[in-house]
């Protein structure tokens, strides 16, 4: 659930219009959520043990994922 994901979240971004929510975690994982239904659409494992920070572009159509060494 989103509330469980938020409990371990270290970074969060919301796309324009709140269509998508991206959560970043210290285990290198990014969750992408439907902003209306609050259902996880996808999970991306960056393959790092450091924190990751998801950032939507101003249009909300692209997602950058910043990593910490």
PDB file of C-alpha atoms in Angstrom:
ATOM      1  CA  UNK A   1       0.000   0.000   0.000  1.00  0.00           C
ATOM      2  CA  UNK A   2       1.080   3.595  -0.451  1.00  0.00           C
ATOM      3  CA  UNK A   3       1.089   4.201   3.302  1.00  0.00           C
ATOM      4  CA  UNK A   4       3.510   1.270   3.788  1.00  0.00           C
ATOM      5  CA  UNK A   5       5.703   2.588   0.977  1.00  0.00           C
ATOM      6  CA  UNK A   6       5.723   6.071   2.503  1.00  0.00           C
ATOM      7  CA  UNK A   7       6.929   4.635   5.821  1.00  0.00           C
ATOM      8  CA  UNK A   8      10.241   3.678   4.189  1.00  0.00           C
ATOM      9  CA  UNK A   9      10.367   6.525   1.671  1.00  0.00           C
ATOM     10  CA  UNK A  10      13.375   8.882   1.740  1.00  0.00           C
ATOM     11  CA  UNK A  11      12.279  11.071  -1.215  1.00  0.00           C
ATOM     12  CA  UNK A  12       9.004  11.770  -2.987  1.00  0.00           C
ATOM     13  CA  UNK A  13       7.821  13.751  -6.018  1.00  0.00           C
ATOM     14  CA  UNK A  14       4.367  14.351  -7.457  1.00  0.00           C
ATOM     15  CA  UNK A  15       3.860  14.956 -11.166  1.00  0.00           C
ATOM     16  CA  UNK A  16       2.023  17.916 -12.620  1.00  0.00           C
ATOM     17  CA  UNK A  17      -1.675  17.559 -11.977  1.00  0.00           C
ATOM     18  CA  UNK A  18      -0.946  14.889  -9.330  1.00  0.00           C
ATOM     19  CA  UNK A  19      -1.351  12.176 -11.953  1.00  0.00           C
ATOM     20  CA  UNK A  20       1.670  10.196 -10.693  1.00  0.00           C
ATOM     21  CA  UNK A  21       3.574   9.875  -7.425  1.00  0.00           C
ATOM     22  CA  UNK A  22       7.154   8.597  -7.300  1.00  0.00           C
ATOM     23  CA  UNK A  23       8.740   7.381  -4.072  1.00  0.00           C
ATOM     24  CA  UNK A  24      12.484   6.877  -3.592  1.00  0.00           C
ATOM     25  CA  UNK A  25      13.984   4.537  -1.016  1.00  0.00           C
ATOM     26  CA  UNK A  26      17.391   3.985   0.593  1.00  0.00           C
ATOM     27  CA  UNK A  27      17.644   0.489  -0.927  1.00  0.00           C
ATOM     28  CA  UNK A  28      17.794   1.851  -4.501  1.00  0.00           C
ATOM     29  CA  UNK A  29      14.121   1.248  -5.233  1.00  0.00           C
ATOM     30  CA  UNK A  30      11.657   3.675  -6.869  1.00  0.00           C
ATOM     31  CA  UNK A  31       7.893   3.152  -6.695  1.00  0.00           C
ATOM     32  CA  UNK A  32       5.604   4.774  -9.251  1.00  0.00           C
ATOM     33  CA  UNK A  33       1.992   5.211  -8.136  1.00  0.00           C
ATOM     34  CA  UNK A  34      -1.248   6.253  -9.784  1.00  0.00           C
ATOM     35  CA  UNK A  35      -2.045   9.575  -8.085  1.00  0.00           C
ATOM     36  CA  UNK A  36      -5.825   9.089  -8.251  1.00  0.00           C
ATOM     37  CA  UNK A  37      -6.198   5.421  -7.377  1.00  0.00           C
ATOM     38  CA  UNK A  38      -3.091   5.254  -5.124  1.00  0.00           C
ATOM     39  CA  UNK A  39      -2.149   1.920  -6.718  1.00  0.00           C
ATOM     40  CA  UNK A  40       1.469   1.015  -7.493  1.00  0.00           C
ATOM     41  CA  UNK A  41       1.944   0.912 -11.250  1.00  0.00           C
ATOM     42  CA  UNK A  42       5.618  -0.016 -11.371  1.00  0.00           C
ATOM     43  CA  UNK A  43       8.670  -0.564  -9.230  1.00  0.00           C
ATOM     44  CA  UNK A  44      12.171   0.135 -10.499  1.00  0.00           C
ATOM     45  CA  UNK A  45      15.285  -1.265  -8.828  1.00  0.00           C
ATOM     46  CA  UNK A  46      18.234   0.993  -9.647  1.00  0.00           C
ATOM     47  CA  UNK A  47      20.749  -1.585  -8.450  1.00  0.00           C
ATOM     48  CA  UNK A  48      22.388   0.574  -5.819  1.00  0.00           C
ATOM     49  CA  UNK A  49      22.317   0.435  -2.041  1.00  0.00           C
ATOM     50  CA  UNK A  50      22.290   4.225  -1.768  1.00  0.00           C
ATOM     51  CA  UNK A  51      19.334   6.551  -1.545  1.00  0.00           C
ATOM     52  CA  UNK A  52      17.532   7.517  -4.736  1.00  0.00           C
ATOM     53  CA  UNK A  53      15.544  10.669  -5.441  1.00  0.00           C
ATOM     54  CA  UNK A  54      12.879  10.636  -8.170  1.00  0.00           C
ATOM     55  CA  UNK A  55      12.135  13.968  -9.892  1.00  0.00           C
ATOM     56  CA  UNK A  56       9.414  14.526 -12.501  1.00  0.00           C
ATOM     57  CA  UNK A  57       9.997  16.904 -15.401  1.00  0.00           C
ATOM     58  CA  UNK A  58       7.797  20.030 -15.428  1.00  0.00           C
ATOM     59  CA  UNK A  59       5.487  18.355 -17.973  1.00  0.00           C
ATOM     60  CA  UNK A  60       5.235  15.224 -15.809  1.00  0.00           C
ATOM     61  CA  UNK A  61       6.029  13.011 -18.821  1.00  0.00           C
ATOM     62  CA  UNK A  62       9.595  12.151 -17.804  1.00  0.00           C
ATOM     63  CA  UNK A  63      11.109  10.943 -14.564  1.00  0.00           C
ATOM     64  CA  UNK A  64      14.739  11.485 -13.585  1.00  0.00           C
ATOM     65  CA  UNK A  65      16.190   9.331 -10.839  1.00  0.00           C
ATOM     66  CA  UNK A  66      19.081  10.813  -8.915  1.00  0.00           C
ATOM     67  CA  UNK A  67      21.377   8.507  -6.970  1.00  0.00           C
ATOM     68  CA  UNK A  68      23.685   9.045  -4.044  1.00  0.00           C
ATOM     69  CA  UNK A  69      27.075   7.332  -4.117  1.00  0.00           C
TER      70      UNK A  69
END
